[in-house]
Coordinates of C-alpha atoms and ligand atoms in Angstrom, one line a residue:
X1 CA 95.4 7.3 112.5
X2 CA 92.8 4.7 113.3
X3 CA 93.0 1.2 111.7
X4 CA 90.7 0.6 108.7
X5 CA 87.7 -1.6 109.1
X6 CA 88.4 -5.2 108.1
X7 CA 85.1 -6.9 107.9
X8 CA 83.3 -7.2 104.5
X9 CA 80.7 -4.6 103.9
X10 CA 78.5 -3.3 101.2
X11 CA 79.5 0.3 102.0
X12 CA 82.6 1.6 100.3
X13 CA 85.6 1.4 102.5
X14 CA 87.6 4.7 102.6
X15 CA 91.3 4.5 103.1
X16 CA 94.4 6.5 102.5
X17 CA 95.9 3.9 100.3
X18 CA 95.1 0.6 98.6
X19 CA 97.8 -1.9 97.7
X20 CA 96.9 -4.7 95.2
X21 CA 98.7 -7.9 95.9
X22 CA 100.3 -9.6 98.9
X23 CA 103.5 -11.1 97.6
X24 CA 107.0 -9.7 98.4
X25 CA 106.0 -6.3 97.0
X26 CA 102.5 -5.9 98.6
X27 CA 103.6 -7.0 102.0
X28 CA 106.5 -4.6 102.2
X29 CA 104.5 -1.7 100.7
X30 CA 101.7 -2.3 103.2
X31 CA 104.2 -2.3 106.1
X32 CA 105.9 0.9 104.9
X33 CA 102.7 2.9 104.3
X34 CA 101.1 1.7 107.5
X35 CA 103.9 1.6 109.9
X36 CA 106.2 4.3 108.6
X37 CA 103.8 6.9 107.3
X38 CA 100.8 6.0 109.6
X39 CA 98.4 5.7 106.7
X40 CA 95.2 3.7 106.7
X41 CA 96.0 1.0 104.1
X42 CA 94.6 -2.3 103.0
X43 CA 96.1 -4.9 100.7
X44 CA 93.7 -6.7 98.5
X45 CA 94.8 -10.2 97.5
X46 CA 93.1 -12.6 95.1
X47 CA 94.6 -15.7 96.8
X48 CA 93.6 -17.0 100.2
X49 CA 97.1 -16.5 101.6
X50 CA 100.1 -14.3 101.3
X51 CA 103.2 -15.1 99.2
X52 CA 102.3 -14.3 95.6
X53 CA 104.5 -16.3 93.3
X54 CA 105.3 -18.7 96.2
X55 CA 101.7 -19.2 97.1
X56 CA 100.7 -20.1 93.5
X57 CA 103.7 -22.0 92.1
X58 CA 103.6 -25.3 93.9
X59 CA 104.6 -27.5 90.9
X60 CA 107.1 -30.4 91.5
X61 CA 110.6 -28.9 91.8
X62 CA 109.4 -25.3 92.3
X63 CA 112.5 -23.5 93.7
X64 CA 114.2 -20.1 93.6
X65 CA 117.1 -19.5 91.3
X66 CA 118.4 -16.7 93.4
X67 CA 120.5 -17.9 96.3
X68 CA 118.7 -17.9 99.6
X69 CA 121.0 -15.4 101.3
X70 CA 120.0 -12.7 98.8
X71 CA 116.4 -13.7 98.2
X72 CA 114.7 -12.0 101.1
X73 CA 114.0 -8.6 102.5
X74 CA 117.0 -6.6 103.5
X75 CA 115.3 -3.6 105.1
X76 CA 115.8 -5.0 108.5
X77 CA 119.1 -6.6 109.6
X78 CA 117.2 -8.0 112.6
X79 CA 114.9 -10.0 110.3
X80 CA 117.9 -11.1 108.3
X81 CA 119.6 -12.4 111.4
X82 CA 116.5 -14.0 112.8
X83 CA 115.6 -16.1 109.8
X84 CA 117.7 -19.1 108.7
X85 CA 117.6 -20.6 105.3
X86 CA 118.2 -24.3 105.0
X87 CA 119.5 -24.7 101.4
X88 CA 121.5 -22.8 98.9
X89 CA 118.4 -22.2 96.8
X90 CA 115.1 -22.2 98.9
X91 CA 112.2 -24.3 97.7
X92 CA 108.7 -22.9 97.3
X93 CA 107.5 -24.2 100.7
X94 CA 110.4 -22.6 102.5
X95 CA 110.0 -19.2 100.9
X96 CA 106.3 -19.3 101.7
X97 CA 107.2 -20.1 105.3
X98 CA 109.7 -17.2 105.3
X99 CA 107.1 -14.7 104.0
X100 CA 104.6 -15.9 106.6
X101 CA 107.2 -15.4 109.2
X102 CA 107.7 -11.8 108.1
X103 CA 104.0 -11.1 107.8
X104 CA 103.3 -12.5 111.2
X105 CA 106.3 -10.7 112.8
X106 CA 105.1 -7.3 111.3
X107 CA 101.4 -8.1 112.0
X108 CA 100.5 -7.5 108.4
X109 CA 97.7 -10.0 107.9
X110 CA 95.1 -8.0 109.7
X111 CA 95.3 -5.4 107.0
X112 CA 95.1 -7.8 104.0
X113 CA 91.8 -8.8 102.5
X114 CA 92.2 -12.3 101.0
X115 CA 90.1 -13.9 98.3
X116 CA 89.6 -10.4 96.9
X117 CA 90.4 -10.0 93.3
X118 CA 90.5 -6.4 92.0
X119 CA 88.6 -6.1 88.8
X120 CA 88.7 -2.4 88.2
X121 CA 90.3 0.9 89.5
X122 CA 88.8 4.1 88.3
X123 CA 90.2 7.6 89.1
X124 CA 87.7 10.2 90.2
X125 CA 89.3 13.4 89.1
X126 CA 87.1 15.8 91.0
X127 CA 87.6 14.1 94.3
X128 CA 91.2 12.9 93.6
X129 CA 90.3 9.4 94.7
X130 CA 90.7 5.9 93.3
X131 CA 87.6 3.7 93.3
X132 CA 88.8 0.1 93.5
X133 CA 86.2 -2.6 92.8
X134 CA 86.5 -6.3 93.5
X135 CA 85.1 -9.5 92.1
X136 CA 83.2 -9.8 95.3
X137 CA 81.4 -6.5 94.7
X138 CA 83.2 -4.4 97.2
X139 CA 84.5 -0.9 96.7
X140 CA 87.5 0.7 98.3
X141 CA 88.2 4.4 97.9
X142 CA 91.7 5.7 98.4
X143 CA 93.9 8.7 97.5
X144 CA 96.8 6.4 96.6
X145 CA 96.7 3.2 94.7
X146 CA 99.8 0.9 94.5
X147 CA 99.8 -2.1 92.3
X148 CA 101.9 -5.0 93.7
X149 CA 100.4 -7.5 91.3
X150 CA 103.7 -9.1 90.3
X151 CA 105.4 -9.5 86.9
X152 CA 104.7 -13.2 86.6
X153 CA 101.3 -13.8 88.1
X154 CA 99.0 -14.2 85.1
X155 CA 99.2 -17.8 84.0
X156 CA 99.4 -18.3 80.2
X157 CA 97.6 -21.4 79.0
X158 CA 98.1 -21.6 75.2
X159 CA 94.9 -21.9 73.2
X160 CA 95.5 -25.3 71.8
X161 CA 92.4 -26.7 70.0
X162 CA 90.8 -29.6 71.8
X163 CA 91.9 -29.0 75.3
X164 CA 88.2 -29.0 76.4
X165 CA 87.9 -32.6 75.0
X166 CA 90.8 -33.9 77.0
X167 CA 89.6 -36.7 79.4
X168 CA 92.7 -36.6 81.6
X169 CA 93.7 -33.8 84.0
X170 CA 95.6 -30.7 83.1
X171 CA 97.4 -28.1 85.2
X172 CA 99.3 -24.9 84.7
X173 CA 102.4 -24.8 86.9
X174 CA 101.5 -21.3 88.2
X175 CA 98.1 -22.5 89.5
X176 CA 99.2 -25.9 90.9
X177 CA 96.7 -27.5 93.3
X178 CA 97.7 -27.1 96.9
X179 CA 97.0 -30.7 97.7
X180 CA 99.5 -31.8 95.0
X181 CA 98.9 -34.0 92.0
X182 CA 99.4 -37.7 92.1
X183 CA 101.7 -38.3 89.2
X184 CA 102.9 -41.8 90.3
X185 CA 102.4 -44.3 87.5
X186 CA 100.9 -41.7 85.1
X187 CA 101.9 -40.7 81.6
X188 CA 102.6 -37.0 81.8
X189 CA 103.0 -34.6 78.9
X190 CA 104.7 -31.4 79.8
X191 CA 104.6 -28.4 77.4
X192 CA 107.3 -25.8 77.8
X193 CA 111.0 -25.8 78.6
X194 CA 111.6 -22.4 80.2
X195 CA 112.9 -22.1 83.8
X196 CA 109.8 -23.8 85.2
X197 CA 109.8 -26.8 82.8
X198 CA 113.5 -27.2 83.4
X199 CA 112.9 -27.4 87.2
X200 CA 109.9 -29.6 87.0
X201 CA 111.0 -32.2 84.4
X202 CA 113.5 -34.1 86.6
X203 CA 111.1 -34.3 89.5
X204 CA 108.1 -35.3 87.4
X205 CA 110.2 -37.9 85.6
X206 CA 111.2 -39.5 88.9
X207 CA 107.6 -40.1 89.8
X208 CA 105.7 -40.6 86.5
X209 CA 105.4 -43.7 84.4
X210 CA 106.4 -41.7 81.4
X211 CA 107.2 -38.1 80.8
X212 CA 107.0 -36.6 77.3
X213 CA 108.5 -33.1 77.1
X214 CA 107.2 -30.9 74.2
X215 CA 110.0 -28.4 73.4
X216 CA 109.5 -25.5 71.0
X217 CA 112.5 -23.4 72.0
X218 CA 115.6 -25.2 73.2
X219 CA 117.1 -23.5 76.2
X220 CA 120.4 -23.2 78.0
X221 CA 120.7 -24.3 81.5
X222 CA 123.6 -24.4 84.0
X223 CA 123.7 -26.8 87.0
X224 CA 122.3 -25.1 90.2
X225 CA 124.4 -27.3 92.5
X226 CA 121.9 -27.0 95.3
X227 CA 123.1 -28.1 98.8
X228 CA 122.0 -27.8 102.4
X229 CA 123.7 -24.8 104.0
X230 CA 126.4 -25.6 106.5
X231 CA 126.3 -24.2 110.1
X232 CA 129.3 -22.1 109.1
X233 CA 127.6 -20.5 106.2
X234 CA 124.4 -19.8 108.2
X235 CA 126.7 -18.0 110.8
X236 CA 128.5 -16.2 108.0
X237 CA 125.1 -14.8 106.8
X238 CA 124.2 -13.6 110.3
X239 CA 127.6 -12.0 110.9
X240 CA 127.6 -10.3 107.5
X241 CA 124.0 -9.3 107.0
X242 CA 124.9 -5.7 106.5
X243 CA 127.6 -6.5 103.9
X244 CA 125.3 -8.9 102.0
X245 CA 122.7 -6.1 101.8
X246 CA 125.3 -3.6 100.6
X247 CA 126.5 -6.0 97.9
X248 CA 123.1 -6.6 96.5
X249 CA 122.6 -2.8 96.3
X250 CA 125.8 -2.4 94.4
X251 CA 125.5 -5.1 91.8
X252 CA 124.1 -4.8 88.3
X253 CA 121.1 -7.0 89.0
X254 CA 120.8 -7.1 92.8
X255 CA 122.5 -10.5 93.1
X256 CA 125.2 -11.3 95.7
X257 CA 128.0 -11.7 93.1
X258 CA 129.8 -9.2 90.9
X259 CA 130.4 -9.5 87.2
X260 CA 134.0 -10.2 86.5
X261 CA 135.9 -7.3 85.0
X262 CA 137.3 -9.1 82.0
X263 CA 136.2 -9.8 78.5
X264 CA 135.7 -13.2 77.0
X265 CA 136.9 -12.0 73.6
X266 CA 140.3 -10.9 75.1
X267 CA 140.8 -14.1 77.1
X268 CA 142.8 -16.9 75.5
X269 CA 140.6 -19.9 74.6
X270 CA 142.2 -22.3 77.1
X271 CA 141.9 -19.8 79.9
X272 CA 138.3 -19.0 79.0
X273 CA 137.5 -22.7 79.0
X274 CA 139.0 -23.1 82.4
X275 CA 136.9 -20.2 83.7
X276 CA 133.7 -21.6 82.2
X277 CA 134.5 -25.0 83.6
X278 CA 135.0 -23.6 87.1
X279 CA 131.7 -21.6 86.8
X280 CA 129.9 -24.8 85.6
X281 CA 131.2 -26.6 88.7
X282 CA 130.3 -23.8 91.1
X283 CA 126.8 -23.7 89.5
X284 CA 124.1 -21.1 89.5
X285 CA 123.3 -17.8 87.9
X286 CA 126.8 -16.6 88.6
X287 CA 127.8 -18.4 85.3
X288 CA 126.7 -15.3 83.4
X289 CA 129.0 -13.2 85.5
X290 CA 132.1 -15.0 84.1
X291 CA 132.8 -12.2 81.7
X292 CA 131.7 -8.6 81.4
X293 CA 131.1 -8.7 77.7
X294 CA 128.8 -11.7 77.7
X295 CA 125.6 -9.9 77.2
X296 CA 127.0 -7.2 75.0
X297 CA 129.1 -8.9 72.4
X298 CA 127.7 -11.7 70.3
X299 CA 131.2 -13.0 69.8
X300 CA 131.7 -13.2 73.6
X301 CA 128.3 -14.7 74.1
X302 CA 129.0 -17.4 71.5
X303 CA 131.9 -18.7 73.6
X304 CA 129.5 -19.2 76.6
X305 CA 126.8 -20.6 74.3
X306 CA 129.2 -23.1 72.7
X307 CA 130.5 -24.2 76.0
X308 CA 127.0 -25.0 77.3
X309 CA 125.9 -26.6 74.1
X310 CA 128.9 -28.9 74.2
X311 CA 128.0 -29.8 77.8
X312 CA 124.5 -30.7 76.7
X313 CA 125.9 -33.0 74.0
X314 CA 128.3 -34.6 76.5
X315 CA 125.6 -35.3 79.1
X316 CA 122.7 -36.5 76.8
X317 CA 123.5 -39.9 75.5
X318 CA 121.1 -40.2 72.6
X319 CA 122.7 -38.0 69.8
X320 CA 119.3 -37.1 68.3
X321 CA 117.9 -35.9 71.6
X322 CA 121.1 -34.0 72.3
X323 CA 121.0 -32.3 69.0
X324 CA 117.4 -31.1 69.6
X325 CA 118.2 -29.9 73.1
X326 CA 121.3 -28.0 71.9
X327 CA 119.7 -26.5 68.8
X328 CA 119.4 -23.1 70.7
X329 CA 118.4 -20.1 68.6
X330 CA 119.2 -17.2 71.0
X331 CA 122.2 -15.9 72.8
X332 CA 122.9 -17.3 76.3
X333 CA 121.0 -15.3 79.0
X334 CA 119.0 -13.3 76.4
X335 CA 116.0 -15.2 77.8
X336 CA 115.7 -15.8 81.5
X337 CA 118.7 -18.2 82.1
X338 CA 117.5 -21.3 83.9
X339 CA 119.5 -23.3 86.4
X340 CA 118.8 -26.9 87.1
X341 CA 119.2 -30.1 89.0
X342 CA 119.8 -33.0 86.6
X343 CA 117.7 -31.5 83.7
X344 CA 119.7 -32.7 80.8
X345 CA 120.5 -36.0 82.6
X346 CA 116.8 -36.6 82.8
X347 CA 116.7 -37.3 79.0
X348 CA 118.9 -40.4 79.7
X349 CA 116.1 -42.0 81.6
X350 CA 114.2 -44.7 79.7
X351 CA 110.8 -43.2 80.8
X352 CA 111.5 -39.7 79.2
X353 CA 110.9 -38.6 75.6
X354 CA 111.6 -35.3 74.0
X355 CA 109.4 -34.1 71.2
X356 CA 110.6 -31.3 69.0
X357 CA 107.6 -29.2 68.3
X358 CA 109.6 -26.6 66.4
X359 CA 110.0 -29.3 63.7
X360 CA 106.4 -30.7 64.1
X361 CA 104.1 -28.3 65.9
X362 CA 101.4 -29.3 68.3
X363 CA 98.1 -29.3 66.3
X364 CA 95.6 -30.5 68.8
X365 CA 94.8 -32.0 72.1
X366 CA 92.6 -35.1 71.7
X367 CA 90.6 -36.9 74.4
X368 CA 93.6 -39.0 75.2
X369 CA 96.7 -37.2 74.3
X370 CA 98.7 -34.5 72.4
X371 CA 98.9 -34.5 68.7
X372 CA 101.7 -33.0 66.7
X373 CA 102.1 -32.8 62.9
X374 CA 103.9 -36.1 63.1
X375 CA 102.3 -38.3 65.9
X376 CA 99.9 -38.5 68.8
X377 CA 101.4 -38.9 72.2
X378 CA 99.0 -40.5 74.7
X379 CA 99.0 -38.9 78.2
X380 CA 97.0 -39.0 81.4
X381 CA 98.1 -35.6 82.6
X382 CA 99.1 -32.4 80.8
X383 CA 101.4 -29.9 82.5
X384 CA 101.5 -26.5 81.0
X385 CA 104.9 -25.0 81.9
X386 CA 104.1 -22.2 79.5
X387 CA 104.8 -19.2 81.7
X388 CA 102.9 -16.0 82.1
X389 CA 101.5 -13.0 80.4
X390 CA 104.4 -11.2 81.9
X391 CA 104.7 -7.7 83.4
X392 CA 101.7 -6.0 81.6
X393 CA 99.3 -9.0 82.0
X394 CA 98.4 -8.6 85.6
X395 CA 97.9 -4.8 85.2
X396 CA 95.8 -5.0 82.0
X397 CA 93.6 -7.8 83.4
X398 CA 92.1 -5.1 85.6
X399 CA 90.1 -2.3 84.1
X400 CA 92.3 0.7 85.2
X401 CA 91.1 4.1 84.1
X402 CA 92.7 7.4 84.7
X403 CA 91.8 11.1 84.0
X404 CA 88.7 11.4 81.8
X405 CA 88.1 7.7 82.0
X406 CA 91.1 6.9 79.8
X407 CA 91.8 3.1 79.9
X408 CA 95.3 1.8 80.6
X409 CA 94.8 -0.8 77.9
X410 CA 94.3 1.9 75.4
X411 CA 97.3 3.9 76.5
X412 CA 99.4 0.7 76.3
X413 CA 97.9 -0.6 73.1
X414 CA 101.2 -0.5 71.3
X415 CA 103.2 -1.6 74.4
X416 CA 103.8 -0.2 78.0
X417 CA 104.5 3.5 78.3
X418 CA 105.4 4.9 81.6
X419 CA 108.0 6.9 83.5
X420 CA 110.6 4.9 85.4
X421 CA 108.3 1.9 85.4
X422 CA 106.6 3.7 88.3
X423 CA 103.8 5.9 86.9
X424 CA 101.7 6.4 83.8
X425 CA 100.8 9.8 82.5
X426 CA 97.1 10.5 83.0
X427 CA 96.9 8.2 86.1
X428 CA 97.7 10.4 89.1
X429 CA 98.7 8.8 92.4
X430 CA 98.8 5.4 90.8
X431 CA 102.2 3.6 91.4
X432 CA 103.2 0.3 89.8
X433 CA 105.8 -1.7 91.8
X434 CA 108.2 -3.4 89.4
X435 CA 106.1 -2.2 86.4
X436 CA 107.4 -2.6 82.9
X437 CA 110.2 -0.1 82.2
X438 CA 111.8 -0.9 85.6
X439 CA 114.7 -3.5 86.1
X440 CA 112.4 -5.9 87.9
X441 CA 112.6 -9.4 86.2
X442 CA 116.2 -8.8 85.1
X443 CA 117.1 -8.7 88.8
X444 CA 117.1 -10.5 92.0
X445 CA 113.6 -9.2 92.6
X446 CA 113.3 -8.6 96.3
X447 CA 116.1 -6.0 95.9
X448 CA 114.3 -4.3 93.0
X449 CA 111.0 -4.4 95.0
X450 CA 112.5 -2.8 98.1
X451 CA 113.9 0.0 96.0
X452 CA 110.5 0.7 94.4
X453 CA 108.6 0.5 97.6
X454 CA 111.1 2.8 99.4
X455 CA 110.9 5.3 96.5
X456 CA 107.1 5.3 96.5
X457 CA 106.9 5.6 100.3
X458 CA 109.4 8.5 100.3
X459 CA 107.4 10.1 97.5
X460 CA 104.1 9.9 99.4
X461 CA 105.8 11.2 102.5
X462 CA 107.2 14.1 100.6
X463 CA 103.8 14.9 99.1
X464 CA 102.3 15.0 102.6
X465 CA 105.1 17.1 104.0
X466 CA 104.7 19.6 101.2
X467 CA 100.9 19.5 101.2
X468 CA 100.7 18.1 97.6
X469 CA 97.6 16.1 96.7
X470 CA 98.6 14.6 93.3
X471 CA 101.6 13.3 91.6
X472 CA 101.6 12.4 87.9
X473 CA 104.2 11.5 85.3
X474 CA 104.6 14.2 82.7
X475 CA 104.0 13.0 79.1
X476 CA 107.4 14.3 77.9
X477 CA 109.1 12.4 80.7
X478 CA 107.3 9.2 79.6
X479 CA 108.5 9.8 76.0
X480 CA 112.1 10.1 77.2
X481 CA 111.9 7.1 79.5
X482 CA 110.4 4.8 76.8
X483 CA 113.4 5.8 74.6
X484 CA 115.8 5.2 77.4
X485 CA 114.3 1.7 78.0
X486 CA 114.6 0.9 74.3
X487 CA 118.1 2.1 74.1
X488 CA 119.2 0.3 77.2
X489 CA 117.9 -3.0 75.7
X490 CA 119.5 -2.2 72.3
X491 CA 122.9 -1.9 74.0
X492 CA 122.6 -5.6 75.0
X493 CA 121.9 -8.9 73.2
X494 CA 118.6 -9.3 75.1
X495 CA 116.3 -8.3 72.2
X496 CA 117.9 -11.0 70.0
X497 CA 115.8 -13.7 71.8
X498 CA 112.8 -13.6 69.5
X499 CA 110.6 -15.9 71.5
X500 CA 111.3 -14.3 74.9
X501 CA 108.6 -13.2 77.3
X502 CA 110.7 -10.2 78.0
X503 CA 109.4 -9.1 74.6
X504 CA 105.9 -10.4 75.1
X505 CA 106.6 -12.9 72.3
X506 CA 104.9 -15.8 74.2
X507 CA 101.5 -14.2 74.0
X508 CA 99.7 -14.1 70.6
X509 CA 98.8 -10.6 69.6
X510 CA 100.9 -8.9 72.4
X511 CA 103.0 -6.0 71.1
X512 CA 106.7 -6.9 70.7
X513 CA 108.3 -4.4 73.0
X514 CA 111.2 -5.1 75.3
X515 CA 109.6 -4.5 78.6
X516 CA 112.1 -4.4 81.5
X517 CA 114.8 -1.7 81.9
X518 CA 118.1 -3.3 81.0
X519 CA 120.4 -0.6 82.2
X520 CA 121.0 -2.3 85.5
X521 CA 119.7 -1.7 89.0
X522 CA 122.6 0.5 90.1
X523 CA 122.1 2.9 87.3
X524 CA 118.4 2.8 87.7
X525 CA 118.7 3.5 91.4
X526 CA 120.8 6.5 90.6
X527 CA 118.3 7.8 88.1
X528 CA 115.5 7.5 90.6
X529 CA 117.6 9.2 93.2
X530 CA 118.5 12.1 90.8
X531 CA 114.9 12.6 89.9
X532 CA 114.0 13.2 93.5
X533 CA 117.1 15.4 94.0
X534 CA 115.8 17.5 91.1
X535 CA 112.5 18.0 92.9
X536 CA 110.7 15.1 91.2
X537 CA 111.8 16.0 87.8
X538 CA 109.5 14.6 85.2
X539 CA 106.6 14.4 87.6
X540 CA 103.9 17.1 88.1
X541 CA 103.0 17.6 91.8
X542 CA 100.0 19.7 92.6
Ligands
FAD601 C1 108.5 -20.1 89.3 C2 109.1 -18.8 89.6 C3 110.4 -18.7 90.1 C4 110.9 -17.5 90.3 N1 112.2 -17.4 90.8 C5 112.8 -16.2 91.0 C6 114.2 -16.1 91.5 O1 114.9 -17.1 91.5 N2 114.6 -14.9 91.7 C7 113.9 -13.8 91.6 O2 114.4 -12.7 91.9 N3 112.6 -13.9 91.2 C8 112.1 -15.0 90.9 N4 110.8 -15.1 90.5 C9 110.0 -13.9 90.3 C10 109.1 -13.6 91.5 O3 107.8 -13.4 91.0 C11 109.6 -12.5 92.4 O4 110.8 -12.8 92.9 C12 108.7 -12.1 93.5 O5 108.1 -13.2 94.2 C13 107.6 -11.1 93.0 O6 106.9 -10.6 94.1 P1 105.6 -9.6 93.8 O7 105.0 -9.3 95.1 O8 106.1 -8.5 93.0 O9 104.7 -10.4 92.9 P2 103.9 -11.8 93.1 O10 104.7 -12.6 94.1 O11 103.6 -12.3 91.8 O12 102.6 -11.3 93.9 C14 101.6 -10.6 93.3 C15 100.3 -10.9 94.0 O13 99.3 -10.1 93.5 C16 98.1 -10.8 93.4 N5 97.2 -10.2 92.4 C17 97.5 -10.0 91.1 N6 96.5 -9.4 90.5 C18 95.5 -9.2 91.4 C19 94.3 -8.6 91.4 N7 93.7 -8.1 90.3 N8 93.6 -8.5 92.6 C20 94.1 -9.0 93.7 N9 95.3 -9.6 93.8 C21 96.0 -9.7 92.6 C22 98.5 -12.2 93.1 O14 97.5 -13.2 93.5 C23 99.8 -12.4 93.8 O15 99.6 -12.9 95.1 C24 110.2 -16.3 90.1 C25 108.9 -16.4 89.6 C26 108.3 -17.6 89.4 C27 107.0 -17.7 88.8

């Protein structure tokens, strides 16, 4: 088929498929639909470059928590052997370079429309076409619509009264200026101690005159132990690319390590301590793989939680600060478990203050600082490390309407409802990559993304081979899947983290529903495979 027109035009652009987003997911989906199926496709991207998360998140210390040798595409062993990572955990700039390398190698950019934010997508039932409209007033018409809008791409700036009066500068970490922010000699107030705040605090503290961290929810963190990769390890990755790929496909959450087949509760305390100590020294997310029962049994989890809390108290010298940092109200890894480089050590610096906003909430931002119930803290810069309207946010920000004009926001009023995280009943030919109800954020995401993209591509290929025009999730399959997602979460300790963004709890008014599928990527992959083997069970093809 011919290539689609790429210049801006007032005329609607007709395509086979539109992909929204050009991060890991959008790039791979564009490649598969265009180069494997030969469709005319265009990816529409709000940013003026590719990369998604790694385009936007340029805050000090922005880095991946997945290890570099598993945080990439695995669909091509050639690409895996060609690219070389420099560190155990790649930083933002290196990941962005990697994605540009892939996009250039596969000649993807010519089919991406940048600075093009999609505002609406309406399904025309009679014509079986999606009409996709953009902020710039353009219209794209396509049979297939694939959202690759990311799970963490809608920045959440909390509505704190007075922000508009603030005379200094403020930034959200997920919309960090490309030219950087001059922090040197400034008093910085940072709100939020999730994964991002934990990465940013040590780097900001090293530059700022003073850093005041406002903590509402204390958090666990394990040392990352980042290091430059040795020549031997780089060679190991090249020699074992196939095996690395196979491992990520076989592990519960798409990581390169396996969960140890032993229970914390059955392990004698001294032995358990030795295991945790070794995991702490090795560093990284692998800490949570120390025992099989860690995310299932509260008793088991308490052993990990107690270990980390005692580490916090041993690192942080001021006992009051240590107490606030270790006053953690949720099981370990029930929220996204951060890893860090000198996070707790940062509180031993004379230029860092911790403010407990659980005890004395933030009331207002004044012209010159942040005011809590107890005091006012003067700052020149406010950094919102307050995360995202996760998973549903980027989808609901668009006006998506299916059959009969029904709006996605109405269908999801009480929380996301879909089948396999891939399709919503009433929205034919709309696919959501790593949508709520899929393992997504509980995984090493490139692996979850590849699985979704491959499934969607195979599905469209199948439809074309069979002469089918529409695919749509059946309402009863959605019912069953929503139950399955809830039950999978209930089998774990994950829902016990009451302030977790997995539950939507960070966004006022958002329904409290555990959004990702917690049954693991292996099981999920099997379910998706079985659905296809049973002739797309749960979907109506017509
Ligand atoms: C700070 C940070 C650290 C992370 N660390 C890890 C990690 O260690 N391991 C891991 O597995 N994952 C991590 N993640 C998750 C990360 O988002 C994924 O790994 C991956 O980058 C997601 O790719 P994506 O293409 O699905 O989404 P994104 O990278 O978010 O890309 C989505 C794109 O869609 C665009 N878009 C959204 N809405 C519209 C619209 N309406 N119109 C046009 N364009 C739109 C956005 O501009 C964006 O470019 C991290 C996320 C953050 C924020």
